[in-house]
Short mmCIF file of C-alpha atoms in Angstrom, two decimals:
data_model
loop_
_atom_site.label_atom_id
_atom_site.label_comp_id
_atom_site.label_asym_id
_atom_site.label_seq_id
_atom_site.Cartn_x
_atom_site.Cartn_y
_atom_site.Cartn_z
CA UNK A 168 112.34 170.57 122.34
CA UNK A 169 114.56 173.52 123.58
CA UNK A 170 117.76 172.63 125.40
CA UNK A 171 118.66 174.27 128.45
CA UNK A 172 121.43 176.46 129.20
CA UNK A 173 123.09 177.76 132.18
CA UNK A 174 124.19 180.36 133.39
CA UNK A 175 121.94 182.86 132.33
CA UNK A 176 124.26 185.34 132.66
CA UNK A 177 127.97 186.16 133.56
CA UNK A 178 129.65 189.09 134.56
CA UNK A 179 133.91 188.51 133.67
CA UNK A 180 136.76 190.58 134.06
CA UNK A 181 139.24 190.43 131.31
CA UNK A 182 141.32 187.31 131.53
CA UNK A 183 138.92 185.14 133.49
CA UNK A 184 137.45 181.68 132.45
CA UNK A 185 133.85 181.03 132.15
CA UNK A 186 131.62 177.86 131.18
CA UNK A 187 128.52 177.84 129.66
CA UNK A 188 126.41 174.82 130.08
CA UNK A 189 123.70 173.37 127.47
CA UNK A 190 121.34 169.83 128.06
CA UNK A 191 119.26 168.48 126.36
CA UNK A 192 116.63 166.02 127.15
CA UNK A 193 116.82 163.93 124.17
CA UNK A 194 119.15 162.15 122.12
CA UNK A 195 121.39 164.51 119.81
CA UNK A 196 123.17 164.37 117.01
CA UNK A 197 125.31 167.72 117.77
CA UNK A 198 125.45 170.77 119.45
CA UNK A 199 126.30 173.76 117.60
CA UNK A 200 127.34 177.08 119.17
CA UNK A 201 126.77 180.82 118.19
CA UNK A 202 127.57 184.18 119.37
CA UNK A 203 124.91 187.22 119.06
CA UNK A 204 126.12 190.61 119.74
CA UNK A 205 123.86 193.34 120.50
CA UNK A 206 121.99 194.42 117.16
CA UNK A 207 124.12 191.93 114.97
CA UNK A 208 123.16 188.34 113.52
CA UNK A 209 124.35 185.16 115.52
CA UNK A 210 127.91 184.32 114.59
CA UNK A 211 128.66 180.41 114.13
CA UNK A 212 131.52 179.38 116.81
CA UNK A 213 131.44 175.45 116.84
CA UNK A 214 129.70 172.30 116.44
CA UNK A 215 130.20 169.31 118.34
CA UNK A 216 128.94 166.03 116.49
CA UNK A 217 128.19 162.79 118.01
CA UNK A 218 131.55 160.65 117.59
CA UNK A 219 134.12 163.47 118.88
CA UNK A 220 134.15 165.36 115.86
CA UNK A 221 134.44 168.96 116.34
CA UNK A 222 134.38 172.28 113.64
CA UNK A 223 135.25 175.81 114.41
CA UNK A 224 137.21 178.42 115.94
CA UNK A 225 140.68 177.25 117.25
CA UNK A 226 140.51 179.60 120.16
CA UNK A 227 136.89 178.23 121.55
CA UNK A 228 137.06 175.29 123.25
CA UNK A 229 133.65 172.77 123.76
CA UNK A 230 132.83 169.29 125.00
CA UNK A 231 129.84 167.10 124.14
CA UNK A 232 128.67 164.27 126.31
CA UNK A 233 127.04 162.26 123.88
CA UNK A 234 125.39 159.57 126.68
CA UNK A 235 124.23 162.41 129.03
CA UNK A 236 123.15 164.99 126.11
CA UNK A 237 125.12 167.88 127.88
CA UNK A 238 127.71 170.09 125.84
CA UNK A 239 129.93 173.02 127.40
CA UNK A 240 131.64 176.09 126.15
CA UNK A 241 134.58 177.36 127.59
CA UNK A 242 135.57 180.61 127.36
CA UNK A 243 138.96 180.85 128.35
CA UNK A 244 141.32 184.23 129.42
CA UNK A 245 138.15 186.33 128.06
CA UNK A 246 138.82 189.25 126.39
CA UNK A 247 136.38 192.26 125.78
CA UNK A 248 135.34 191.01 122.54
CA UNK A 249 134.11 188.00 124.23
CA UNK A 250 130.50 189.72 125.42
CA UNK A 251 127.86 188.95 123.97
CA UNK A 252 124.88 186.43 123.86
CA UNK A 253 125.87 182.91 123.55
CA UNK A 254 123.00 180.28 122.20
CA UNK A 255 123.81 176.24 121.78
CA UNK A 256 121.27 174.77 119.39
CA UNK A 257 120.69 171.07 119.22
CA UNK A 258 120.24 168.99 115.96
CA UNK A 259 117.37 166.72 116.15
CA UNK A 260 115.25 166.07 113.11
CA UNK A 261 117.31 167.68 110.61
CA UNK A 262 116.73 171.21 112.67
CA UNK A 263 118.24 173.46 115.38
CA UNK A 264 116.48 174.14 118.47
CA UNK A 265 118.29 176.95 120.20
CA UNK A 266 118.15 177.37 124.38
CA UNK A 267 117.13 180.76 126.20
CA UNK A 268 120.65 182.02 125.90
CA UNK A 269 123.95 183.01 128.16
CA UNK A 270 124.60 187.10 128.15
CA UNK A 271 128.22 187.35 128.56
CA UNK A 272 129.50 190.35 129.52
CA UNK A 273 133.28 191.10 129.86
CA UNK A 274 134.90 194.12 131.80
CA UNK A 275 138.10 195.93 131.43
CA UNK B 281 132.04 185.30 100.12
CA UNK B 282 130.33 184.44 103.59
CA UNK B 283 127.89 186.67 103.48
CA UNK B 284 124.11 186.57 103.91
CA UNK B 285 122.48 189.87 102.56
CA UNK B 286 118.54 190.80 103.84
CA UNK B 287 116.67 193.58 102.51
CA UNK B 288 115.15 195.66 103.91
CA UNK B 289 116.78 196.39 107.37
CA UNK B 290 114.12 197.71 108.73
CA UNK B 291 110.20 198.13 108.02
CA UNK B 292 107.41 199.13 109.21
CA UNK B 293 103.75 197.57 107.92
CA UNK B 294 100.37 198.26 108.67
CA UNK B 295 97.67 195.22 109.65
CA UNK B 296 96.51 195.07 105.81
CA UNK B 297 99.61 195.77 104.03
CA UNK B 298 101.38 193.50 102.06
CA UNK B 299 105.15 192.93 102.10
CA UNK B 300 108.13 190.87 101.33
CA UNK B 301 111.52 190.38 103.05
CA UNK B 302 114.60 189.08 100.46
CA UNK B 303 117.67 187.04 101.37
CA UNK B 304 120.29 186.24 99.06
CA UNK B 305 123.50 184.22 99.65
CA UNK B 306 126.06 183.48 96.66
CA UNK B 307 127.74 180.62 98.63
CA UNK B 308 126.37 177.56 96.94
CA UNK B 309 124.63 176.35 100.23
CA UNK B 310 121.82 174.26 99.14
CA UNK B 311 119.91 174.61 102.65
CA UNK B 312 117.81 178.45 103.52
CA UNK B 313 116.15 179.12 106.75
CA UNK B 314 113.67 181.86 108.14
CA UNK B 315 113.84 182.57 111.81
CA UNK B 316 111.97 185.22 113.86
CA UNK B 317 113.57 186.69 116.88
CA UNK B 318 111.92 188.41 119.81
CA UNK B 319 113.79 190.78 122.05
CA UNK B 320 116.22 188.86 124.36
CA UNK B 321 114.88 185.39 122.99
CA UNK B 322 116.70 182.71 121.10
CA UNK B 323 116.08 182.48 117.30
CA UNK B 324 112.79 180.18 116.60
CA UNK B 325 112.49 178.30 113.23
CA UNK B 326 110.02 178.87 110.83
CA UNK B 327 110.72 177.37 107.60
CA UNK B 328 113.35 175.34 105.98
CA UNK B 329 114.41 175.25 102.26
CA UNK B 330 116.46 172.17 100.83
CA UNK B 331 117.26 172.17 97.49
CA UNK B 332 114.66 174.85 96.94
CA UNK B 333 111.71 173.00 98.38
CA UNK B 334 109.93 173.42 101.24
CA UNK B 335 111.02 170.74 104.02
CA UNK B 336 109.97 172.13 106.95
CA UNK B 337 107.11 174.52 108.54
CA UNK B 338 107.40 175.01 111.97
CA UNK B 339 103.13 175.89 112.11
CA UNK B 340 103.44 179.37 111.01
CA UNK B 341 100.62 180.83 110.46
CA UNK B 342 99.44 181.36 106.69
CA UNK B 343 99.73 184.96 106.94
CA UNK B 344 103.79 184.20 106.33
CA UNK B 345 104.45 182.95 102.98
CA UNK B 346 108.08 181.47 102.02
CA UNK B 347 109.12 181.56 98.63
CA UNK B 348 112.33 180.02 97.18
CA UNK B 349 112.67 181.13 93.57
CA UNK B 350 116.30 179.44 93.13
CA UNK B 351 119.24 178.13 95.62
CA UNK B 352 120.43 181.83 95.87
CA UNK B 353 117.27 183.97 96.80
CA UNK B 354 115.00 183.15 99.85
CA UNK B 355 111.76 185.68 100.21
CA UNK B 356 109.03 185.50 102.95
CA UNK B 357 105.64 187.17 101.75
CA UNK B 358 103.84 189.31 104.71
CA UNK B 359 100.49 189.64 104.22
CA UNK B 360 97.92 190.76 107.25
CA UNK B 361 99.96 190.72 109.94
CA UNK B 362 99.31 191.33 113.86
CA UNK B 363 101.18 193.50 116.06
CA UNK B 364 102.15 190.40 117.55
CA UNK B 365 104.45 189.61 114.39
CA UNK B 366 106.80 192.30 115.04
CA UNK B 367 110.55 190.91 115.50
CA UNK B 368 113.46 190.35 114.05
CA UNK B 369 113.47 188.31 110.95
CA UNK B 370 116.39 186.24 110.33
CA UNK B 371 117.81 184.35 107.39
CA UNK B 372 120.13 181.94 107.65
CA UNK B 373 121.73 179.19 105.17
CA UNK B 374 123.93 175.89 105.09
CA UNK B 375 125.53 173.72 102.87
CA UNK B 376 122.95 171.15 103.42
CA UNK B 377 120.67 169.61 105.79
CA UNK B 378 122.09 166.55 105.98
CA UNK B 379 123.54 164.36 108.64
CA UNK B 380 127.16 166.26 108.57
CA UNK B 381 125.14 169.20 110.53
CA UNK B 382 126.58 172.04 108.88
CA UNK B 383 126.83 175.32 110.65
CA UNK B 384 124.62 178.20 109.61
CA UNK B 385 125.69 181.59 108.32
CA UNK B 386 122.97 184.19 109.42
CA UNK B 387 122.16 187.41 107.62
CA UNK B 388 121.80 190.86 109.72
CA UNK B 389 118.23 190.41 109.64
CA UNK B 390 114.73 192.41 108.94
CA UNK B 391 113.34 194.60 111.97
CA UNK B 392 109.97 194.16 111.53
CA UNK B 393 107.18 196.59 113.05
CA UNK B 394 103.69 196.18 112.86
CA UNK B 395 101.46 198.68 113.52
#
């Protein structure tokens, strides 16, 4: 079942912060975050595992509330390079289901 | 080398044609995936191979036929496709499929147009 992402889109100025949320109605083992720029492949950002372990980029931060089946990705001091569509992927039954995506536009 | 390569980049085929998409990785990954992505939509899982065996088929129509000749290669054979099959086809790989939940590395995709 597809996780629910919000917001659908966000426009930022360089240096501003944003939060992208991802929630699931089912229990999760882990949450993945990917970013896809227009015309390119999705690129791995972070995995948050049940139990609190995280794997990913040092400059990207995220949280995972296992009890609520929710994850949030924090874009801090945004840069132009942060623009793209962010997908969360929830791991259940050994496969990823991606949310609909959040389009982030960072303007100078 | 953290690269997944896919060929061709673009493919236009008629509904009666037979074609194949190819994916290759040399990272020693033992899980490989095919996804289909329509414009402004997330990737949708089609198939998963684990240790060269098909482990997941997400009820994909038989006009799509996957093949994993060895641990580095993944093919998707296409036959008698419909115009609604036009999409970006993404290949991905990961270290494994176990509960360590490994990150997936995606190839650049093949943009398929069915006429």
